[in-house]
Amino acid sequence: SGELTARRQALTSAKEKLAVLATDNATLSRLQGEYKETEVALAASRSAAKAAEQILIELRGRLDTQQAEQPELEKHLQALRSGHQRLRDLLKLRRLNADAETLARQVGKAETVTKEISALESRRTVLPALTPAQLRKIEEHSESVRTLRAQLLALGLTVELTPDSDAVVHNLGDSVAENQILPAGQPHRLQSPHALDLRLEGWGRVLIRSGSQDAQSAAADLAQAEAALTEALQQAGVANVDAAREAVATRKELDVQIKAATQGLTPHLGDHKDLDALREAAATAKHRSETLVGLLSPTSDEGAFSLTDLETAEATQSEAVPAAEKSLAEFTKKLTQLRAEERGAIEKVQETTQLAGE
């Protein structure tokens, strides 16, 4: 029985040791499985890290390439902008030159018309300041004198002389009359309102007076009418009725010409109130044109361009500049996206490298 107990105890101990060994075996198997899993995970991490590094390298290559292209794109856009601005400035210069030339021509035409107006006004200034009403008054006086003279002649004296031989007669009553030669046998009639004072060569003086009261009254009326006519002519500054009529007609004609010339001046002045304002505008336009020429210094080739050529080129550049700006904006957007991808790739490399290190 003692031996049996000992054997039982030994068996129990062996069983316990066998159970411990079985447990250690299971643990070892589990640890070996975990080790293999870890090796697989480490290999995957190292592979992921390598792949992440490769992606980062490729991204950086693309980024470097695009960053190298950016200055050229910006330089191209700046060149387009500069060229467009110069075309706009050249067009502005053409328009300024055209405005200056137009205004200069307007000044020339306006000055010509203004000189014509000044000449017409000078001619009008030297004319007697005679109104149509004054002319009518003078004509009324003249008509009165003519009528009274006719009446006086009708009431006055008429002497008819028929010499037997050639004779010379002088009318002493007319201080401006010259001696008259009367051919022999031909009658010669002399008239006077109220008296004839003659000197006949070879015979003597002959004085004939009219005693008609009507003639004397008519003579007085005539003298009064002639005095009124003379006074009216003196006030008007003319010598006679014909001169008065000519003065009024000439003034009227000059007024019409001055009015027409003044109306003709308006289109040349344009929007400017007078010739001085037009001259000032022309001078300003010329100065602006010359200033821009000094700033631009156009080349001979640029000067040879027609206005149509410049407008066409400017229109083309107007489309090219926005297109280049859009292209650069899209390029910049892609570049920004690449930089963001680069940052993500760097983080991915750091993460996978850390996992591989653990």
PDB file of N, CA, C and O in Angstrom, residues 289-316:
ATOM      1  N   SER A 289      -1.062 115.258 -77.234  1.00  0.00           N
ATOM      2  CA  SER A 289      -0.496 114.376 -78.246  1.00  0.00           C
ATOM      3  C   SER A 289       1.025 114.359 -78.162  1.00  0.00           C
ATOM      4  O   SER A 289       1.654 113.296 -78.177  1.00  0.00           O
ATOM      5  N   GLU A 290       1.636 115.540 -78.065  1.00  0.00           N
ATOM      6  CA  GLU A 290       3.096 115.626 -77.993  1.00  0.00           C
ATOM      7  C   GLU A 290       3.632 114.968 -76.726  1.00  0.00           C
ATOM      8  O   GLU A 290       4.688 114.331 -76.742  1.00  0.00           O
ATOM      9  N   THR A 291       2.896 115.129 -75.611  1.00  0.00           N
ATOM     10  CA  THR A 291       3.321 114.503 -74.354  1.00  0.00           C
ATOM     11  C   THR A 291       3.328 112.985 -74.470  1.00  0.00           C
ATOM     12  O   THR A 291       4.278 112.308 -74.051  1.00  0.00           O
ATOM     13  N   LEU A 292       2.270 112.431 -75.061  1.00  0.00           N
ATOM     14  CA  LEU A 292       2.186 110.975 -75.213  1.00  0.00           C
ATOM     15  C   LEU A 292       3.245 110.460 -76.192  1.00  0.00           C
ATOM     16  O   LEU A 292       3.804 109.378 -76.000  1.00  0.00           O
ATOM     17  N   VAL A 293       3.548 111.242 -77.220  1.00  0.00           N
ATOM     18  CA  VAL A 293       4.618 110.864 -78.156  1.00  0.00           C
ATOM     19  C   VAL A 293       5.935 110.764 -77.406  1.00  0.00           C
ATOM     20  O   VAL A 293       6.727 109.836 -77.602  1.00  0.00           O
ATOM     21  N   GLY A 294       6.173 111.741 -76.513  1.00  0.00           N
ATOM     22  CA  GLY A 294       7.405 111.715 -75.732  1.00  0.00           C
ATOM     23  C   GLY A 294       7.488 110.507 -74.810  1.00  0.00           C
ATOM     24  O   GLY A 294       8.576 109.954 -74.595  1.00  0.00           O
ATOM     25  N   LEU A 295       6.347 110.080 -74.288  1.00  0.00           N
ATOM     26  CA  LEU A 295       6.341 108.927 -73.388  1.00  0.00           C
ATOM     27  C   LEU A 295       6.492 107.606 -74.150  1.00  0.00           C
ATOM     28  O   LEU A 295       7.187 106.698 -73.695  1.00  0.00           O
ATOM     29  N   LEU A 296       5.838 107.521 -75.304  1.00  0.00           N
ATOM     30  CA  LEU A 296       5.833 106.257 -76.052  1.00  0.00           C
ATOM     31  C   LEU A 296       7.037 106.105 -76.976  1.00  0.00           C
ATOM     32  O   LEU A 296       7.535 104.997 -77.162  1.00  0.00           O
ATOM     33  N   SER A 297       7.474 107.213 -77.578  1.00  0.00           N
ATOM     34  CA  SER A 297       8.535 107.167 -78.592  1.00  0.00           C
ATOM     35  C   SER A 297       8.239 106.093 -79.634  1.00  0.00           C
ATOM     36  O   SER A 297       8.963 105.090 -79.753  1.00  0.00           O
ATOM     37  N   PRO A 298       7.153 106.231 -80.401  1.00  0.00           N
ATOM     38  CA  PRO A 298       6.770 105.196 -81.360  1.00  0.00           C
ATOM     39  C   PRO A 298       7.883 104.937 -82.382  1.00  0.00           C
ATOM     40  O   PRO A 298       8.573 105.863 -82.819  1.00  0.00           O
ATOM     41  N   THR A 299       8.041 103.669 -82.749  1.00  0.00           N
ATOM     42  CA  THR A 299       9.030 103.311 -83.766  1.00  0.00           C
ATOM     43  C   THR A 299       8.468 103.636 -85.151  1.00  0.00           C
ATOM     44  O   THR A 299       7.274 103.893 -85.312  1.00  0.00           O
ATOM     45  N   SER A 300       9.346 103.592 -86.141  1.00  0.00           N
ATOM     46  CA  SER A 300       8.898 103.856 -87.512  1.00  0.00           C
ATOM     47  C   SER A 300       7.898 102.797 -87.978  1.00  0.00           C
ATOM     48  O   SER A 300       6.951 103.089 -88.707  1.00  0.00           O
ATOM     49  N   ASP A 301       8.113 101.550 -87.546  1.00  0.00           N
ATOM     50  CA  ASP A 301       7.172 100.484 -87.909  1.00  0.00           C
ATOM     51  C   ASP A 301       5.807 100.735 -87.294  1.00  0.00           C
ATOM     52  O   ASP A 301       4.768 100.542 -87.945  1.00  0.00           O
ATOM     53  N   GLU A 302       5.803 101.141 -86.045  1.00  0.00           N
ATOM     54  CA  GLU A 302       4.528 101.436 -85.376  1.00  0.00           C
ATOM     55  C   GLU A 302       3.832 102.616 -86.034  1.00  0.00           C
ATOM     56  O   GLU A 302       2.604 102.644 -86.151  1.00  0.00           O
ATOM     57  N   GLY A 303       4.628 103.575 -86.456  1.00  0.00           N
ATOM     58  CA  GLY A 303       4.038 104.724 -87.133  1.00  0.00           C
ATOM     59  C   GLY A 303       3.452 104.370 -88.484  1.00  0.00           C
ATOM     60  O   GLY A 303       2.551 105.058 -88.978  1.00  0.00           O
ATOM     61  N   ALA A 304       3.961 103.282 -89.081  1.00  0.00           N
ATOM     62  CA  ALA A 304       3.466 102.880 -90.402  1.00  0.00           C
ATOM     63  C   ALA A 304       2.169 102.084 -90.319  1.00  0.00           C
ATOM     64  O   ALA A 304       1.506 101.885 -91.335  1.00  0.00           O
ATOM     65  N   PHE A 305       1.822 101.616 -89.108  1.00  0.00           N
ATOM     66  CA  PHE A 305       0.581 100.859 -88.968  1.00  0.00           C
ATOM     67  C   PHE A 305      -0.618 101.747 -89.276  1.00  0.00           C
ATOM     68  O   PHE A 305      -0.663 102.908 -88.873  1.00  0.00           O
ATOM     69  N   SER A 306      -1.584 101.164 -89.969  1.00  0.00           N
ATOM     70  CA  SER A 306      -2.837 101.884 -90.175  1.00  0.00           C
ATOM     71  C   SER A 306      -3.692 101.763 -88.922  1.00  0.00           C
ATOM     72  O   SER A 306      -3.429 100.931 -88.047  1.00  0.00           O
ATOM     73  N   LEU A 307      -4.700 102.614 -88.838  1.00  0.00           N
ATOM     74  CA  LEU A 307      -5.594 102.561 -87.683  1.00  0.00           C
ATOM     75  C   LEU A 307      -6.282 101.203 -87.613  1.00  0.00           C
ATOM     76  O   LEU A 307      -6.451 100.629 -86.524  1.00  0.00           O
ATOM     77  N   THR A 308      -6.636 100.648 -88.765  1.00  0.00           N
ATOM     78  CA  THR A 308      -7.281  99.337 -88.795  1.00  0.00           C
ATOM     79  C   THR A 308      -6.343  98.258 -88.273  1.00  0.00           C
ATOM     80  O   THR A 308      -6.763  97.352 -87.530  1.00  0.00           O
ATOM     81  N   ASP A 309      -5.052  98.337 -88.664  1.00  0.00           N
ATOM     82  CA  ASP A 309      -4.062  97.366 -88.182  1.00  0.00           C
ATOM     83  C   ASP A 309      -3.975  97.403 -86.655  1.00  0.00           C
ATOM     84  O   ASP A 309      -3.956  96.361 -85.993  1.00  0.00           O
ATOM     85  N   LEU A 310      -3.904  98.610 -86.111  1.00  0.00           N
ATOM     86  CA  LEU A 310      -3.787  98.762 -84.656  1.00  0.00           C
ATOM     87  C   LEU A 310      -5.038  98.241 -83.951  1.00  0.00           C
ATOM     88  O   LEU A 310      -4.942  97.558 -82.921  1.00  0.00           O
ATOM     89  N   GLU A 311      -6.200  98.555 -84.498  1.00  0.00           N
ATOM     90  CA  GLU A 311      -7.449  98.108 -83.873  1.00  0.00           C
ATOM     91  C   GLU A 311      -7.560  96.585 -83.908  1.00  0.00           C
ATOM     92  O   GLU A 311      -8.011  95.964 -82.932  1.00  0.00           O
ATOM     93  N   THR A 312      -7.146  95.983 -85.028  1.00  0.00           N
ATOM     94  CA  THR A 312      -7.195  94.526 -85.142  1.00  0.00           C
ATOM     95  C   THR A 312      -6.241  93.865 -84.150  1.00  0.00           C
ATOM     96  O   THR A 312      -6.603  92.899 -83.459  1.00  0.00           O
ATOM     97  N   ALA A 313      -5.024  94.404 -84.067  1.00  0.00           N
ATOM     98  CA  ALA A 313      -4.031  93.853 -83.137  1.00  0.00           C
ATOM     99  C   ALA A 313      -4.488  94.014 -81.690  1.00  0.00           C
ATOM    100  O   ALA A 313      -4.336  93.104 -80.869  1.00  0.00           O
ATOM    101  N   GLU A 314      -5.064  95.145 -81.386  1.00  0.00           N
ATOM    102  CA  GLU A 314      -5.539  95.398 -80.014  1.00  0.00           C
ATOM    103  C   GLU A 314      -6.674  94.450 -79.657  1.00  0.00           C
ATOM    104  O   GLU A 314      -6.748  93.938 -78.535  1.00  0.00           O
ATOM    105  N   ALA A 315      -7.564  94.194 -80.613  1.00  0.00           N
ATOM    106  CA  ALA A 315      -8.673  93.265 -80.365  1.00  0.00           C
ATOM    107  C   ALA A 315      -8.154  91.852 -80.112  1.00  0.00           C
ATOM    108  O   ALA A 315      -8.649  91.134 -79.234  1.00  0.00           O
ATOM    109  N   THR A 316      -7.129  91.460 -80.884  1.00  0.00           N
ATOM    110  CA  THR A 316      -6.530  90.132 -80.697  1.00  0.00           C
ATOM    111  C   THR A 316      -5.902  90.004 -79.311  1.00  0.00           C
ATOM    112  O   THR A 316      -6.084  89.006 -78.615  1.00  0.00           O
TER     113      THR A 316
END
